[in-house]
XYZ file of C-alpha atoms in Angstrom:
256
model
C 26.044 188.390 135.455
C 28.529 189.894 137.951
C 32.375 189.742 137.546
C 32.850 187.706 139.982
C 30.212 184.909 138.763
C 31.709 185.271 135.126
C 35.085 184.261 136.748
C 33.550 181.416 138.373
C 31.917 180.436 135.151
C 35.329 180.280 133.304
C 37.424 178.767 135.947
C 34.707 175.753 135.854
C 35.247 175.864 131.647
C 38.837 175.455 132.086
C 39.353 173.137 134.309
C 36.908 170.821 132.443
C 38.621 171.200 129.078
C 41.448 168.953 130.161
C 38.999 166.357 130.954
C 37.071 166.417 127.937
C 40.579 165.967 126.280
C 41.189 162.762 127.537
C 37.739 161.902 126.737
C 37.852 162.151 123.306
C 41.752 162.402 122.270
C 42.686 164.481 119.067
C 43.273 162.449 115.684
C 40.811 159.412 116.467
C 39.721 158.000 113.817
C 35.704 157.396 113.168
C 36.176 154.048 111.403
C 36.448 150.703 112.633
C 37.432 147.545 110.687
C 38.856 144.149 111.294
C 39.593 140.647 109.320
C 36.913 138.431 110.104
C 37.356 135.877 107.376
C 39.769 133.931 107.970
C 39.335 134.493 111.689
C 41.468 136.940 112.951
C 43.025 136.795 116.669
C 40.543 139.309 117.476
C 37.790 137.796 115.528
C 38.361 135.023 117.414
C 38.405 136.450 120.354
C 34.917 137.750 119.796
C 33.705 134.406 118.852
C 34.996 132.732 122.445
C 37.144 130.847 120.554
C 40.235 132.099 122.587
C 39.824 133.462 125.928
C 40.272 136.973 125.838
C 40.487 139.815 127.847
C 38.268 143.339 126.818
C 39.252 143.041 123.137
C 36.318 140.738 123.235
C 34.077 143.272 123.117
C 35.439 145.484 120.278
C 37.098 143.370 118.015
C 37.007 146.492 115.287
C 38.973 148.469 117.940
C 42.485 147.443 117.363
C 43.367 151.437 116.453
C 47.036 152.841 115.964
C 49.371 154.684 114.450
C 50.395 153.863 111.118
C 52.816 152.098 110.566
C 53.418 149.838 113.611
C 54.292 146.133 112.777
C 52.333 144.429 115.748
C 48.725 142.760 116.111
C 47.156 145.045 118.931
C 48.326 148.484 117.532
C 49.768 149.832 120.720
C 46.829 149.317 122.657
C 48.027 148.269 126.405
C 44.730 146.854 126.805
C 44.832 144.508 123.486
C 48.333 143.153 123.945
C 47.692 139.537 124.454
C 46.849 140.042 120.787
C 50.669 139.657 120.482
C 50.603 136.617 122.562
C 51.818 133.289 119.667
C 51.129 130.863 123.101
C 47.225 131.555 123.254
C 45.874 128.546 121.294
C 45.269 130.850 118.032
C 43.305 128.907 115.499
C 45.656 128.334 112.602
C 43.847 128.440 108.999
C 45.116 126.068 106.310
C 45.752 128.073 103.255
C 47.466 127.605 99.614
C 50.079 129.447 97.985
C 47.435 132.725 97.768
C 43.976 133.368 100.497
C 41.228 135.854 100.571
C 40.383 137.970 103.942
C 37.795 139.592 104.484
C 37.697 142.606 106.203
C 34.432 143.500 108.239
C 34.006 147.225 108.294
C 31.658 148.379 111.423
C 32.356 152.291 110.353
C 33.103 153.221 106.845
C 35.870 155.389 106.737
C 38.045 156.924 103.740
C 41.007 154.770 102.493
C 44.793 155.468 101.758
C 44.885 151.727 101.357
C 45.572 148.186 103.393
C 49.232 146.195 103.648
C 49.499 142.511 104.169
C 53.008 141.690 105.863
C 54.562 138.491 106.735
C 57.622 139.508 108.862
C 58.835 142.292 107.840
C 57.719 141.348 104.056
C 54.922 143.311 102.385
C 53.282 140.732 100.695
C 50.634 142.597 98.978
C 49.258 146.457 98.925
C 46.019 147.294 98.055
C 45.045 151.185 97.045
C 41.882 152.813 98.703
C 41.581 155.913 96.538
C 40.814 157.754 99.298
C 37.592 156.262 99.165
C 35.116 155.317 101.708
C 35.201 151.253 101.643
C 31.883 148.518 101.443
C 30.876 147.486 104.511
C 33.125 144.419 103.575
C 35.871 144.416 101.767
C 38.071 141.133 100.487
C 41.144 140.953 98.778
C 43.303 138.152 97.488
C 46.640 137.885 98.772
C 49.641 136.459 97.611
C 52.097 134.357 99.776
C 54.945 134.296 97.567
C 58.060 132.404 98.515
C 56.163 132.087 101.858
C 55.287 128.616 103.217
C 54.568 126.789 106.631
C 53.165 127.986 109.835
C 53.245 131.951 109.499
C 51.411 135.012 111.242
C 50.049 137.440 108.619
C 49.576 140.993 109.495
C 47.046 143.253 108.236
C 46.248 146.731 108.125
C 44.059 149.115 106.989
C 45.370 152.647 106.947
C 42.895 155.892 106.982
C 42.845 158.303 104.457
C 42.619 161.123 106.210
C 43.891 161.109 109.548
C 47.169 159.357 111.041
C 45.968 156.239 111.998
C 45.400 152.628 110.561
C 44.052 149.355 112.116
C 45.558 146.311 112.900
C 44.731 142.567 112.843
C 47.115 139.151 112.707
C 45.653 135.883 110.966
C 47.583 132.508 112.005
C 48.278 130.458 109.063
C 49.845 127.314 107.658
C 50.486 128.069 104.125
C 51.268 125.628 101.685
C 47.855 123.317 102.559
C 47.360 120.063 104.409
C 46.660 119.574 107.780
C 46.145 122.877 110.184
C 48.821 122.696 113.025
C 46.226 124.398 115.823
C 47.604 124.183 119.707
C 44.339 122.424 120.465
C 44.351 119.034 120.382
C 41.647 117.177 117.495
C 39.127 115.022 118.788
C 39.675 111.088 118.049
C 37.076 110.165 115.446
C 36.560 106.440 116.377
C 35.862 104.328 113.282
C 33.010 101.764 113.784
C 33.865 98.216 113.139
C 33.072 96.432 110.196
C 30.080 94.748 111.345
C 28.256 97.324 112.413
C 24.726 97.630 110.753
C 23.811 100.721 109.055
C 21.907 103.236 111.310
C 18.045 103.143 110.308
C 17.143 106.046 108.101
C 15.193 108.029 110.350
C 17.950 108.761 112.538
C 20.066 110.178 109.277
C 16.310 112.223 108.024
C 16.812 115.650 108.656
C 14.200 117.202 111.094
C 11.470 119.107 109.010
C 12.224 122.281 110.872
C 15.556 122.058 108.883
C 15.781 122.386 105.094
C 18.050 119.692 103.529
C 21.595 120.693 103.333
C 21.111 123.586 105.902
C 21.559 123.863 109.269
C 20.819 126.315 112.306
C 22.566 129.647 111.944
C 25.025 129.930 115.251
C 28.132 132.476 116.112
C 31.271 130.959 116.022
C 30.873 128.769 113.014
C 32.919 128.850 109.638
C 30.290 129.203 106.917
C 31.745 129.272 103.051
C 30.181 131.246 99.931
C 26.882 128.949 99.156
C 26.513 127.624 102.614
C 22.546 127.256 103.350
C 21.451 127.532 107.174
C 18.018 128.819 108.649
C 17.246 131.493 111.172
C 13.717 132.649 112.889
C 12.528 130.321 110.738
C 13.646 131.527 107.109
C 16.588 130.329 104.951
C 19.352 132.191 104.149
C 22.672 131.996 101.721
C 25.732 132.557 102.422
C 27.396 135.199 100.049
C 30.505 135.602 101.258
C 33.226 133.568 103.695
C 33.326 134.812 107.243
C 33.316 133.189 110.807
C 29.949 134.313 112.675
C 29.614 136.705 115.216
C 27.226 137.488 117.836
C 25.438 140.270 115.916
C 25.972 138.795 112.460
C 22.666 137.373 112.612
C 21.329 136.402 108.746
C 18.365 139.257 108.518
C 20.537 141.810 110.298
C 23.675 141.561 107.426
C 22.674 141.721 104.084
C 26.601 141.711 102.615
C 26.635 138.297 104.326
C 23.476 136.327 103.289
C 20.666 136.343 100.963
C 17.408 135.655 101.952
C 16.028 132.912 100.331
C-alpha cells in the first residue's frame, strides 16, 4: 500500500472513532433490571397501563449514575417517569411489601436502596455477586404511612452506574387512592333469581379456578391460569408482561 493510500486509510479510522464513541459510550453497564412486582411506573408503562412515551419499550432501561434520587435516572427520554399527574397505579400495602425486581441481564451487585424521600428505608448487600434472574426483597416502611412514592435502585458492582425505578403506594392498607376513577358495581335487587348454573360452569377449555394467561394482569404466588393449552402456577407475584408468557419464564410459573 502506498503512502498516500495508508493516509487515506487512517484519516477514514479517525474520523470514525468519534462516532463509534457515541455509539457505544464508555462505563455502560451490561445489566438491565427493573421492579415489576408491585408494578413499577415503568412496569406499567410496559403493560399500557399508563400511556407512555419510548420507555415503553425498555422498561429495564432506566440506567444512571449512582446515586441520583429520581425515577428516570437522568434519562431525557424517560422523564415523564417523574411525572406524580400521570394516573400511576397506586398499590395498597401494610406497614412492610415485597418487590420484585425482574432482571433481563444479570449483572454483578454492590447492592439495592429503597428510599422514601430522602429516607433510606432499607439496604440490601449484593456481594458483588451476579443476581437471579429475579430477585425480591422485603421492605420495611417504618414510621412511613399514607400515599408515598418509593424509590428503588439497584447499583452495579463494578462499574458507576445503578438503575432506577419508583413504585406508587398507599401504605398503611385499605382502599388504593388510584387517579382513575373505579367502576360502579351495581348491586342486583333482592328479587332477582339466581343465574342458572350453566352460565356460572366454567368452559371446559378452562380448568376450575384458572383462567387465560394475559399481559397486564396482577397474578399472586399460587395463582392457576392456562396457556397454549397447558396449566401453569404462579411462583412468584409479578404484573405480566408481553414476553412473560408461562413456558417462556420458568422463575415465574411452574408447569403443571
Amino acid at each position: 500500500m502506498n503512502t498516500r493510500r495508508k493516509l487515506t486509510v487512517l484519516g477514514a479510522a479517525v474520523g470514525i472513532a468519534p462516532f463509534l464513541a457515541v455509539l457505544f459510550p464508555a462505563g455502560t453497564a451490561g445489566a438491565h433490571g427493573y421492579v415489576s412486582s408491585p408494578a413499577s411506573r415503568q412496569a406499567q408503562c410496559a403493560a399500557g397501563t399508563v400511556a407512555c412515551g419510548p420507555i415503553k419499550y425498555e422498561p429495564q432501561s432506566v440506567e444512571g449514575p449512582k446515586g441520583l434520587r429520581n425515577c428516570h435516572g437522568n434519562n431525557a427520554q424517560f422523564a415523564e417517569l417523574n411525572d406524580d399527574s400521570k394516573p400511576w397505579k397506586v398499590h395498597a400495602v401494610g406497614n412492610s411489601a415485597s418487590f420484585t425486581w425482574t432482571n433481563t441481564a444479570r449483572h454483578r451487585t454492590a447492592n439495592w436502596e429503597y428510599y422514601i424521600g430522602n429516607t433510606r428505608v432499607t439496604l440490601v448487600p449484593g456481594n458483588n455477586q451476579q443476581p437471579d434472574r429475579t430477585v425480591t426483597h422485603t421492605v420495611n416502611f417504618g414510621n412511613f404511612t399514607g400515599r408515598q412514592k418509593l424509590l428503588a435502585i439497584w447499583n452495579i458492582g463494578d462499574t458507576a452506574n445503578a438503575f432506577y425505578a419508583c413504585v406508587d403506594l398507599q401504605i398503611g392498607g385499605g382502599s388504593t387512592p388510584t387517579t382513575t376513577p373505579s367502576p360502579t358495581t351495581t348491586v342486583p335487587p333482592t328479587t332477582t333469581t339466581v343465574p342458572p348454573t350453566t352460565t356460572t360452569t366454567p368452559p371446559t377449555t378452562t380448568p376450575p379456578g384458572s383462567q387465560e394467561w394475559a399481559p397486564g394482569r396482577s397474578y399472586q404466588v399460587g395463582s392457576e391460569v392456562t396457556y397454549d393449552g397447558a396449566r401453569y402456577r404462579c411462583l412468584q407475584s409479578h404484573t405480566a408482561n408481553p414476553g412473560w408468557e408461562p413456558a417462556n419464564t420458568p422463575a415465574l410459573w411452574q408447569k403443571l
